[in-house]
Coordinates of C-alpha atoms in Angstrom, one line a residue:
Chain A
M1 CA 0.3 23.9 -18.4
N2 CA 2.5 21.3 -16.8
L3 CA 5.4 20.9 -19.1
A4 CA 6.6 17.8 -17.4
N5 CA 3.7 15.7 -18.7
T6 CA 2.6 17.5 -21.9
S7 CA 3.5 15.8 -25.2
L8 CA 4.7 17.7 -28.2
R9 CA 1.5 16.9 -30.0
Q10 CA -0.5 18.4 -27.1
L11 CA 1.7 21.5 -27.2
A12 CA 1.1 21.9 -30.9
Q13 CA -2.7 21.5 -30.3
A14 CA -2.6 24.1 -27.5
L15 CA -0.7 26.5 -29.8
Q16 CA -3.2 26.1 -32.6
A17 CA -6.1 26.5 -30.2
R18 CA -4.4 29.7 -28.9
Q19 CA -4.5 28.3 -25.3
V20 CA -0.9 29.2 -25.1
S21 CA 1.3 31.5 -27.2
S22 CA 4.7 30.4 -28.6
R23 CA 6.3 33.2 -26.5
E24 CA 4.7 31.8 -23.3
L25 CA 5.9 28.4 -24.2
A26 CA 9.4 29.5 -25.0
Q27 CA 9.6 31.5 -21.8
A28 CA 8.3 28.5 -19.8
Y29 CA 11.0 26.2 -21.2
L30 CA 13.7 28.8 -20.8
E31 CA 12.7 29.3 -17.2
R32 CA 12.9 25.5 -16.7
I33 CA 16.4 25.4 -18.2
A34 CA 17.5 28.3 -16.1
R35 CA 16.2 26.6 -12.9
L36 CA 17.1 23.0 -13.6
D37 CA 20.0 22.8 -16.0
S38 CA 22.7 24.0 -13.7
G39 CA 22.7 20.5 -12.1
L40 CA 22.6 18.7 -15.4
G41 CA 24.8 20.6 -17.9
A42 CA 22.6 19.6 -20.8
F43 CA 22.8 22.9 -22.6
I44 CA 25.9 24.7 -23.9
T45 CA 24.1 27.8 -25.2
T46 CA 20.7 29.5 -24.7
D47 CA 19.9 32.8 -26.2
H48 CA 16.6 34.2 -24.9
E49 CA 16.5 37.1 -27.3
R50 CA 16.8 35.0 -30.4
T51 CA 14.4 32.4 -29.2
L52 CA 11.8 34.9 -28.2
A53 CA 12.1 36.7 -31.5
Q54 CA 11.4 33.4 -33.3
A55 CA 8.5 32.9 -30.9
D56 CA 7.0 36.2 -31.8
A57 CA 7.3 35.4 -35.5
A58 CA 5.6 32.1 -34.9
D59 CA 2.8 33.7 -33.0
A60 CA 2.2 36.1 -35.9
R61 CA 2.2 33.1 -38.2
I62 CA -0.4 31.2 -36.0
A63 CA -2.5 34.4 -35.9
S64 CA -2.4 34.7 -39.7
G65 CA -3.6 31.1 -40.1
T66 CA -0.5 29.9 -42.0
A67 CA 1.0 27.7 -39.2
G68 CA 2.2 24.2 -39.7
P69 CA 2.4 21.4 -37.1
L70 CA 5.6 22.5 -35.5
T71 CA 5.1 26.3 -35.7
G72 CA 5.9 27.8 -32.4
I73 CA 7.4 24.6 -30.9
P74 CA 10.7 25.1 -29.2
I75 CA 13.3 22.4 -30.2
A76 CA 16.7 22.0 -28.7
H77 CA 19.5 21.2 -31.1
K78 CA 22.6 19.2 -30.6
D79 CA 25.6 21.5 -30.8
I80 CA 26.8 19.7 -33.9
F81 CA 24.3 21.5 -36.1
C82 CA 25.5 24.8 -37.5
A83 CA 22.9 27.5 -36.8
Q84 CA 23.5 31.0 -38.1
G85 CA 24.4 33.5 -35.4
W86 CA 24.6 30.8 -32.8
L87 CA 27.8 29.6 -31.1
T88 CA 28.3 26.1 -32.6
T89 CA 31.0 24.2 -30.6
C90 CA 30.6 20.5 -31.3
G91 CA 31.5 20.1 -27.7
S92 CA 35.1 21.1 -28.5
K93 CA 37.6 23.8 -27.4
M94 CA 38.5 23.8 -31.1
L95 CA 35.2 25.5 -31.9
S96 CA 34.7 27.3 -28.6
S97 CA 34.4 30.7 -30.4
F98 CA 32.8 29.6 -33.6
V99 CA 29.6 31.5 -34.3
S100 CA 28.2 29.8 -37.4
P101 CA 27.9 32.0 -40.5
Y102 CA 25.3 29.6 -42.0
D103 CA 22.5 27.2 -41.2
A104 CA 22.6 23.4 -41.4
H105 CA 19.9 22.0 -43.7
V106 CA 18.2 20.6 -40.6
I107 CA 18.1 24.0 -39.0
E108 CA 16.7 25.5 -42.3
Q109 CA 13.9 22.9 -42.3
F110 CA 12.9 23.8 -38.7
E111 CA 13.0 27.5 -39.6
V112 CA 10.7 26.9 -42.5
A113 CA 8.4 25.0 -40.2
G114 CA 8.3 27.9 -37.8
A115 CA 9.9 25.9 -34.9
L116 CA 12.1 27.8 -32.4
I117 CA 15.7 27.1 -31.5
L118 CA 15.5 26.6 -27.8
G119 CA 19.2 26.2 -27.3
K120 CA 22.2 24.1 -28.3
T121 CA 22.9 21.0 -26.3
N122 CA 26.0 19.5 -24.8
M123 CA 27.6 16.5 -26.5
D124 CA 30.8 14.4 -26.5
E125 CA 33.5 16.3 -28.3
F126 CA 33.0 15.9 -32.1
A127 CA 30.4 13.2 -31.2
M128 CA 33.2 10.9 -30.1
G129 CA 32.1 9.2 -26.9
S130 CA 29.4 7.1 -25.2
S131 CA 29.0 9.0 -21.9
N132 CA 29.2 12.7 -22.7
E133 CA 32.3 12.9 -20.6
T134 CA 34.6 14.0 -23.5
S135 CA 32.9 17.4 -23.9
F136 CA 35.0 20.5 -23.4
Y137 CA 31.9 21.9 -21.7
G138 CA 31.8 19.4 -19.0
Q139 CA 29.9 16.3 -18.2
V140 CA 26.2 16.0 -18.6
K141 CA 24.5 14.2 -15.7
N142 CA 21.7 11.6 -16.0
P143 CA 18.5 13.2 -14.8
W144 CA 17.5 9.9 -13.2
D145 CA 20.6 9.8 -11.1
L146 CA 23.1 12.6 -11.1
T147 CA 26.0 10.3 -10.4
R148 CA 25.5 8.4 -13.7
V149 CA 26.2 9.3 -17.3
P150 CA 23.4 10.2 -19.7
G151 CA 25.1 8.3 -22.5
G152 CA 26.6 9.9 -25.5
S153 CA 27.3 11.4 -27.8
S154 CA 23.9 13.1 -27.8
G155 CA 23.9 13.2 -24.0
G156 CA 22.8 16.8 -23.7
S157 CA 19.8 16.3 -26.0
A158 CA 18.7 13.1 -24.2
A159 CA 19.1 14.6 -20.7
A160 CA 17.3 17.8 -21.8
V161 CA 14.3 15.8 -23.0
A162 CA 14.3 13.4 -20.1
A163 CA 14.2 16.4 -17.7
R164 CA 11.5 17.9 -19.9
L165 CA 13.7 21.0 -20.5
A166 CA 12.7 20.6 -24.2
P167 CA 9.8 18.8 -25.8
A168 CA 12.2 17.3 -28.4
A169 CA 15.8 17.6 -29.5
T170 CA 17.8 16.9 -32.5
A171 CA 20.7 14.4 -32.2
T172 CA 23.1 12.5 -34.4
D173 CA 24.0 8.8 -34.4
T174 CA 27.3 7.4 -35.8
G175 CA 27.5 4.3 -33.7
G176 CA 24.6 4.6 -31.3
S177 CA 24.8 8.2 -30.3
I178 CA 21.0 8.7 -30.4
R179 CA 19.8 5.3 -29.3
Q180 CA 22.2 4.7 -26.4
P181 CA 21.6 8.1 -24.6
A182 CA 17.8 7.7 -25.3
A183 CA 17.9 4.3 -23.6
L184 CA 20.0 5.5 -20.7
C185 CA 17.8 8.6 -20.1
G186 CA 14.4 6.8 -20.5
I187 CA 13.2 8.5 -23.7
S188 CA 12.6 7.6 -27.3
G189 CA 15.1 8.2 -30.0
I190 CA 15.3 7.4 -33.7
K191 CA 18.1 7.2 -36.1
P192 CA 16.6 7.1 -39.6
T193 CA 17.9 5.3 -42.6
Y194 CA 21.3 6.7 -43.8
G195 CA 20.7 9.5 -46.2
L196 CA 17.2 10.7 -45.1
V197 CA 18.5 13.6 -43.0
S198 CA 20.9 15.9 -44.7
R199 CA 24.4 16.1 -43.3
Y200 CA 24.9 19.6 -44.7
G201 CA 26.0 21.8 -41.8
M202 CA 26.1 18.8 -39.4
I203 CA 29.7 18.8 -38.3
A204 CA 31.2 15.7 -39.8
Y205 CA 32.7 12.8 -37.7
A206 CA 32.5 9.6 -39.9
S207 CA 30.6 10.6 -43.0
S208 CA 29.5 7.1 -44.2
L209 CA 27.9 6.5 -40.8
D210 CA 26.7 9.9 -39.4
Q211 CA 23.0 10.4 -39.5
G212 CA 20.8 13.0 -37.9
G213 CA 17.7 12.1 -35.9
V214 CA 15.5 13.0 -33.0
V215 CA 15.0 12.3 -29.3
A216 CA 11.6 12.9 -27.7
P217 CA 9.4 11.3 -25.0
S218 CA 7.3 9.2 -27.4
A219 CA 7.2 7.6 -30.8
D220 CA 4.3 9.9 -31.8
D221 CA 6.5 13.0 -31.0
L222 CA 9.4 11.5 -33.0
G223 CA 7.2 11.1 -36.0
L224 CA 6.0 14.7 -35.9
V225 CA 9.6 16.0 -35.7
L226 CA 10.9 13.6 -38.3
N227 CA 8.3 14.9 -40.8
T228 CA 10.1 18.3 -40.7
M229 CA 13.6 17.0 -40.4
V230 CA 13.8 14.5 -43.3
G231 CA 14.2 16.0 -46.7
F232 CA 16.3 15.8 -49.9
D233 CA 19.2 18.3 -50.0
A234 CA 21.5 18.5 -53.0
R235 CA 24.3 19.9 -50.9
D236 CA 24.8 16.5 -49.2
S237 CA 26.1 14.1 -51.9
T238 CA 24.6 11.1 -50.1
S239 CA 21.1 12.7 -49.4
I240 CA 18.4 10.5 -50.7
E241 CA 15.8 11.8 -53.1
R242 CA 12.4 10.2 -52.4
P243 CA 8.8 11.5 -52.1
R244 CA 7.9 13.1 -48.7
E245 CA 6.5 10.7 -46.3
D246 CA 4.2 11.2 -43.3
Y247 CA 6.0 9.3 -40.5
T248 CA 2.9 9.4 -38.3
A249 CA 0.6 7.8 -41.0
L250 CA 1.0 4.2 -39.8
L251 CA 1.1 4.9 -36.0
D252 CA -2.2 3.2 -35.2
Q253 CA -1.9 0.1 -37.4
P254 CA -2.5 -3.1 -35.4
L255 CA 0.5 -5.3 -34.8
K256 CA -1.2 -8.7 -35.4
G257 CA 1.1 -11.0 -37.3
L258 CA 4.2 -8.8 -36.7
R259 CA 7.3 -11.1 -36.8
I260 CA 9.9 -9.9 -34.3
G261 CA 13.4 -11.2 -35.0
L262 CA 15.5 -11.8 -31.9
P263 CA 19.2 -12.1 -32.8
R264 CA 20.7 -14.9 -30.8
E265 CA 23.9 -12.8 -30.5
F266 CA 21.9 -10.0 -28.6
F267 CA 20.7 -12.5 -26.0
S268 CA 23.6 -14.8 -25.3
G269 CA 25.4 -13.3 -22.3
G270 CA 26.9 -9.9 -22.0
V271 CA 23.6 -8.3 -21.0
S272 CA 22.9 -7.6 -17.4
A273 CA 20.1 -9.5 -15.7
D274 CA 18.0 -6.4 -15.0
V275 CA 18.1 -5.3 -18.7
E276 CA 17.3 -8.9 -19.8
R277 CA 14.2 -9.0 -17.5
A278 CA 12.9 -5.7 -18.8
I279 CA 13.4 -6.7 -22.5
E280 CA 11.7 -10.0 -21.9
A281 CA 8.7 -8.3 -20.3
A282 CA 8.5 -5.9 -23.3
L283 CA 8.6 -8.9 -25.7
Q284 CA 5.7 -10.5 -23.8
E285 CA 3.8 -7.2 -24.1
Y286 CA 4.4 -7.4 -27.9
E287 CA 3.1 -11.0 -28.0
R288 CA -0.1 -9.8 -26.3
L289 CA -0.4 -7.2 -29.1
G290 CA -0.3 -10.0 -31.6
A291 CA 3.3 -10.3 -32.5
T292 CA 5.3 -13.5 -32.8
R293 CA 9.0 -14.2 -32.0
V294 CA 11.4 -15.5 -34.6
E295 CA 14.9 -16.5 -33.6
I296 CA 17.4 -15.1 -36.0
S297 CA 21.2 -14.8 -36.2
L298 CA 23.5 -11.8 -36.9
P299 CA 26.7 -13.8 -36.7
N300 CA 29.1 -11.0 -37.2
T301 CA 27.7 -8.7 -34.4
A302 CA 30.8 -9.0 -32.3
L303 CA 33.0 -7.8 -35.2
S304 CA 30.9 -4.6 -35.6
V305 CA 32.9 -2.9 -32.8
P306 CA 36.4 -3.5 -34.4
V307 CA 35.0 -2.7 -37.8
Y308 CA 33.7 0.6 -36.4
Y309 CA 36.9 1.5 -34.7
V310 CA 38.8 1.2 -38.0
L311 CA 36.3 2.9 -40.3
A312 CA 35.0 5.7 -38.0
P313 CA 38.5 6.9 -37.0
A314 CA 39.7 6.6 -40.6
E315 CA 36.9 8.9 -41.7
A316 CA 37.4 11.2 -38.7
S317 CA 41.1 11.6 -39.3
S318 CA 40.2 12.9 -42.8
N319 CA 37.2 15.0 -41.8
L320 CA 39.0 16.6 -38.9
S321 CA 42.0 17.6 -40.9
R322 CA 40.0 20.8 -41.8
F323 CA 40.7 22.1 -38.3
D324 CA 44.0 23.7 -38.9
G325 CA 43.7 27.0 -37.1
V326 CA 43.6 28.9 -40.4
R327 CA 40.0 29.4 -41.6
Y328 CA 38.1 28.9 -38.3
G329 CA 38.6 27.3 -35.0
W330 CA 41.3 27.5 -32.3
R331 CA 44.7 28.8 -33.2
A332 CA 47.6 28.4 -30.8
S333 CA 49.0 31.7 -29.5
R334 CA 52.6 30.8 -30.0
Y335 CA 54.3 28.9 -32.8
T336 CA 57.5 28.9 -34.8
D337 CA 56.3 28.1 -38.3
L338 CA 53.3 26.9 -40.3
A339 CA 53.7 23.2 -39.3
D340 CA 54.2 24.1 -35.7
M341 CA 51.1 26.3 -35.8
Y342 CA 49.0 23.3 -37.1
E343 CA 50.5 20.9 -34.6
R344 CA 50.0 23.2 -31.6
S345 CA 46.6 24.5 -32.6
R346 CA 45.3 20.9 -33.0
A347 CA 47.1 19.7 -29.8
E348 CA 45.5 22.5 -27.8
G349 CA 42.1 22.5 -29.6
F350 CA 41.3 18.7 -29.5
G351 CA 40.7 16.7 -26.3
P352 CA 42.3 13.2 -25.6
E353 CA 39.5 11.0 -27.2
V354 CA 39.5 13.0 -30.4
K355 CA 43.3 12.8 -30.6
R356 CA 43.2 9.0 -30.0
R357 CA 40.7 8.6 -32.8
I358 CA 42.6 10.8 -35.3
L359 CA 45.8 8.9 -34.5
T360 CA 44.0 5.6 -34.9
G361 CA 42.5 6.7 -38.2
T362 CA 45.9 7.9 -39.4
Y363 CA 47.4 4.6 -38.5
V364 CA 44.9 2.4 -40.3
L365 CA 45.1 4.6 -43.4
S366 CA 48.9 4.7 -43.5
R367 CA 51.1 2.9 -46.0
G368 CA 51.5 -0.8 -45.2
Y369 CA 48.3 -0.9 -43.0
Y370 CA 45.6 0.3 -45.4
D371 CA 44.9 -3.2 -46.8
A372 CA 45.2 -5.1 -43.6
Y373 CA 43.0 -2.7 -41.6
Y374 CA 40.9 -0.4 -43.7
L375 CA 40.0 -2.7 -46.6
Q376 CA 39.6 -5.7 -44.3
A377 CA 37.2 -3.6 -42.2
Q378 CA 35.2 -2.7 -45.3
R379 CA 35.0 -6.3 -46.3
V380 CA 33.7 -7.3 -42.9
R381 CA 31.3 -4.4 -43.1
R382 CA 29.7 -6.1 -46.1
L383 CA 29.4 -9.3 -44.2
I384 CA 27.5 -7.4 -41.5
V385 CA 25.2 -5.8 -44.0
N386 CA 24.5 -9.3 -45.6
D387 CA 23.6 -10.6 -42.1
F388 CA 20.9 -8.0 -41.8
K389 CA 19.6 -8.6 -45.4
H390 CA 19.2 -12.3 -44.6
A391 CA 17.5 -11.5 -41.3
F392 CA 14.9 -9.3 -42.9
T393 CA 13.8 -12.3 -45.1
Q394 CA 12.7 -13.9 -41.8
C395 CA 11.2 -11.1 -39.8
D396 CA 9.7 -7.6 -40.0
V397 CA 11.5 -5.9 -37.2
I398 CA 14.5 -6.9 -35.1
M399 CA 14.4 -6.3 -31.3
G400 CA 16.9 -6.5 -28.5
P401 CA 18.4 -4.4 -25.7
S402 CA 19.7 -1.0 -26.8
T403 CA 22.6 -1.2 -24.3
P404 CA 24.1 -4.1 -22.2
T405 CA 23.5 -2.3 -18.9
V406 CA 21.6 0.7 -17.5
A407 CA 23.5 4.0 -17.2
F408 CA 26.9 3.5 -15.7
G409 CA 28.6 5.8 -13.2
L410 CA 30.3 9.0 -14.2
G411 CA 34.1 8.3 -14.4
E412 CA 33.5 4.5 -14.4
K413 CA 34.7 3.9 -17.9
S414 CA 36.3 7.2 -18.9
S415 CA 39.8 5.9 -18.2
D416 CA 39.4 2.7 -20.3
P417 CA 38.5 3.5 -24.0
I418 CA 37.9 -0.2 -24.8
Q419 CA 35.3 -0.7 -22.1
M420 CA 33.6 2.4 -23.3
Y421 CA 33.7 1.3 -26.9
L422 CA 32.2 -2.1 -26.1
S423 CA 29.1 -0.5 -24.5
D424 CA 27.9 0.3 -28.0
I425 CA 27.9 -3.4 -29.2
F426 CA 24.2 -3.5 -30.0
T427 CA 23.9 -0.2 -31.8
I428 CA 27.0 0.0 -34.0
S429 CA 26.1 -2.6 -36.6
V430 CA 23.0 -0.7 -37.5
N431 CA 25.1 2.3 -38.6
L432 CA 27.4 0.1 -40.5
A433 CA 24.4 -1.2 -42.4
G434 CA 22.8 2.2 -42.7
L435 CA 19.5 0.9 -41.3
P436 CA 16.9 2.8 -39.2
G437 CA 17.0 2.1 -35.5
L438 CA 14.9 3.2 -32.6
S439 CA 15.2 3.0 -28.8
I440 CA 12.2 3.2 -26.6
P441 CA 11.8 3.1 -22.8
A442 CA 11.0 -0.4 -21.6
G443 CA 10.9 -0.3 -17.9
F444 CA 13.5 0.1 -15.2
G445 CA 16.5 -1.8 -14.0
E446 CA 19.1 -1.6 -11.3
G447 CA 18.9 1.6 -9.2
G448 CA 15.6 2.6 -10.8
L449 CA 17.4 3.5 -14.0
P450 CA 15.7 3.2 -17.4
V451 CA 16.1 0.3 -19.8
G452 CA 15.9 0.8 -23.6
L453 CA 14.4 -1.6 -26.1
Q454 CA 16.0 -1.3 -29.6
L455 CA 13.9 -1.7 -32.7
I456 CA 15.8 -2.2 -36.0
G457 CA 13.9 -2.0 -39.3
D458 CA 14.7 -2.6 -42.9
Y459 CA 15.7 0.4 -45.1
F460 CA 13.1 3.2 -45.1
S461 CA 10.8 1.5 -42.7
E462 CA 10.7 4.4 -40.2
A463 CA 6.9 4.8 -40.3
R464 CA 6.5 1.1 -39.5
L465 CA 9.1 1.2 -36.7
L466 CA 7.3 4.2 -35.2
N467 CA 4.0 2.3 -35.5
V468 CA 5.6 -0.7 -33.6
A469 CA 6.9 1.6 -30.9
H470 CA 3.7 3.6 -30.7
R471 CA 1.4 0.6 -30.2
Y472 CA 3.6 -0.5 -27.3
Q473 CA 3.4 3.0 -25.8
Q474 CA -0.4 2.8 -26.0
V475 CA -0.4 -0.1 -23.6
T476 CA 2.6 0.9 -21.4
D477 CA 3.5 4.2 -19.7
W478 CA 7.3 3.9 -19.4
H479 CA 7.8 6.7 -21.9
A480 CA 5.6 9.0 -19.8
R481 CA 7.6 8.5 -16.6
V482 CA 9.8 11.4 -15.6
P483 CA 12.7 11.7 -13.2
A484 CA 11.9 13.4 -9.9
L485 CA 13.8 16.5 -10.8
A486 CA 11.6 17.1 -13.8
S487 CA 8.5 17.5 -11.7
A488 CA 10.3 20.1 -9.5
Chain B
M1 CA 52.5 -5.7 -33.7
A2 CA 53.2 -3.4 -30.8
L3 CA 53.3 0.3 -31.5
T4 CA 56.6 1.9 -30.6
E5 CA 57.2 5.5 -29.5
N6 CA 58.8 6.2 -32.9
D7 CA 55.6 4.9 -34.7
L8 CA 53.5 7.1 -32.4
R9 CA 55.6 10.2 -33.2
R10 CA 55.4 9.5 -36.9
L11 CA 51.6 9.2 -36.7
A12 CA 51.3 12.4 -34.7
R13 CA 53.4 14.2 -37.3
L14 CA 51.2 12.8 -40.1
A15 CA 48.1 13.9 -38.2
R16 CA 49.7 17.3 -37.4
I17 CA 49.1 16.9 -33.7
R18 CA 51.9 17.9 -31.3
I19 CA 52.5 15.3 -28.6
E20 CA 54.3 16.3 -25.4
D21 CA 56.9 13.9 -23.8
D22 CA 54.6 13.1 -20.9
E23 CA 51.7 12.1 -23.2
T24 CA 53.5 9.3 -25.1
G25 CA 53.4 6.7 -22.3
P26 CA 49.6 6.8 -21.7
L27 CA 48.9 7.2 -25.4
L28 CA 51.0 4.2 -26.3
A29 CA 49.1 2.1 -23.8
Q30 CA 45.7 3.3 -25.0
M31 CA 46.5 3.0 -28.7
G32 CA 47.9 -0.5 -27.9
G33 CA 44.5 -1.4 -26.6
I34 CA 42.6 0.0 -29.6
L35 CA 45.0 -1.8 -32.0
G36 CA 44.4 -5.0 -30.1
L37 CA 40.7 -4.6 -30.5
I38 CA 40.9 -4.0 -34.3
D39 CA 43.4 -6.8 -34.7
Q40 CA 40.4 -9.2 -34.3
L41 CA 39.6 -8.4 -37.9
Q42 CA 42.7 -10.2 -39.1
A43 CA 41.2 -13.6 -38.2
V44 CA 38.1 -13.1 -40.4
D45 CA 38.0 -15.0 -43.7
T46 CA 37.0 -12.4 -46.2
R47 CA 38.2 -14.1 -49.4
G48 CA 36.0 -13.2 -52.3
V49 CA 34.2 -10.4 -50.3
E50 CA 34.3 -6.9 -51.9
P51 CA 35.0 -4.0 -49.6
L52 CA 31.9 -1.9 -48.8
S53 CA 32.5 1.8 -48.5
H54 CA 28.9 2.9 -48.2
A55 CA 25.9 0.9 -46.9
L56 CA 23.5 2.1 -49.6
E57 CA 26.0 2.0 -52.5
L58 CA 24.6 5.1 -54.1
Q59 CA 25.6 6.6 -57.5
Q60 CA 27.0 10.1 -57.3
R61 CA 24.6 12.7 -58.6
L62 CA 25.7 15.1 -61.3
R63 CA 24.6 18.7 -61.4
Q64 CA 24.6 21.5 -63.9
D65 CA 27.9 23.4 -64.1
T66 CA 26.5 26.7 -62.9
V67 CA 27.3 29.1 -60.2
T68 CA 25.3 28.2 -57.0
E69 CA 27.3 30.0 -54.4
I70 CA 27.1 33.7 -53.6
D71 CA 30.0 35.7 -52.3
R72 CA 29.9 35.5 -48.5
R73 CA 33.6 36.0 -47.9
A74 CA 33.1 38.7 -45.2
Q75 CA 30.8 36.4 -43.1
F76 CA 33.1 33.4 -43.5
Q77 CA 36.2 35.3 -42.7
A78 CA 34.6 36.8 -39.6
V79 CA 35.2 33.4 -37.8
A80 CA 38.8 33.1 -39.0
P81 CA 41.6 33.5 -36.4
Q82 CA 43.6 36.1 -38.5
V83 CA 42.6 37.8 -41.7
E84 CA 43.8 40.9 -43.5
A85 CA 42.4 42.5 -46.7
G86 CA 40.3 39.5 -47.4
L87 CA 43.2 37.1 -47.0
Y88 CA 43.8 34.4 -44.4
L89 CA 47.1 35.0 -42.6
V90 CA 49.5 32.2 -41.9
P91 CA 53.2 32.1 -40.9
K92 CA 55.5 32.8 -43.8
V93 CA 56.3 29.6 -45.7
I94 CA 58.5 30.9 -48.5
E95 CA 61.5 33.0 -47.8

């Protein structure tokens, strides 16, 4: 079996038909990781013993006829998800020795489904970054060009799937951290509606924006994984209780009559010519599939970046106050008193980007600035949500580029936080509104690097979004292209 | 409004993050850039707009007042930097 061009659905079928065992599959992926990941840095942790023990259990389940669709499938998990007995670092020195004593809800769901934990993937520290360069565990490299970034913060998950070191990986998205790396690595990635995936055991960054999701080669694969991942969980106070849904149910529906909203603000400069060309070609493909274009406006798009950089740091400064060197995490070796212990532990445990965001959040929440920054940002957030509500009265799905450019160079933006922040201009507003968003491969731009097409849907329209993505993937093969190193 | 070194030190104290002397220069410059970015919001007319804290504006759920947790102190304390007899150890705060 050639893992570089076998889809998750095909792997599942091969397992059910006993053409391959889960143990063989796990061994094959672990072998690929051992051989190819040293040049990528996509994984922080693998644990052959644990993975193979899960594989044996899955094989027994398949033999007994009680297997589900994901039983025996190895899935890589972003190192933001707590998994019992696994080192769970969140890309930080702060948690560099944290072996989680419990499972995230997401991990429990995969366990129940009989999927295997293939390993824990690299990420920007505490999910704060757009290039995977802020990780304590080192950069992740883009499998298409090792001098470029994979995107972030789910850079390890995206690079792992792009290099076919995993058939799918979990990821999280606070301002674009699933869609942007998926775009830059030439794979598909979905951030569901806020509240569909439980945040229990998913280490918090900005709780009103954080949402778990999946990266995989195709929309079909995303749907299969999402079916397991989505679910109500009372331990997350914002978890949404609704009937289970089959996210693959609508995949084959025709697109005739689909109204594609194109926000003027996504197409009015600021996008590089190669990305623009690829997006235009994708839109023409959609027209051939029977869709029509509608020009819409999301007038407050440009404000989404400043709104985000008030709200997310504010929430982060509160969430990350738990890392105090007392109950878990890094503790400084020398200190004079309790306050000094806190201050030194946090100074040593957090990297520069995390510190900048905590300090920014502390600033906007401090006396005298709260109204001017925090409340004002929340008001503008409402304007952004209203823009989307209005847009969805005119169209069924919104499309545009996922990112302004293809993958940028390692080190190119790491010294200038503002340039880095602005690279998320097209993805951030979706988190502020809590809407589902998807990025799918839509050709190649400068340097032979992948371009991502972003699809934004109304609340709870994941199945429809996956349908819109899937039909495109039936008539194109961008999602099936793999970087040269994946075929090695 | 430009951030001064005193402001930065005050923020760092509130955030319980120690800042070394050689870090203040670069941090002030970077924070200045970030505050410049978020200052764009001041120009937006939001009169009559209610702040939005959560996109889906959910109601908080209530639950029965019953015990749902089991005692897992030993596992939870296994990841703590310093414990003794089931207690977390910190530097003395009361003389």
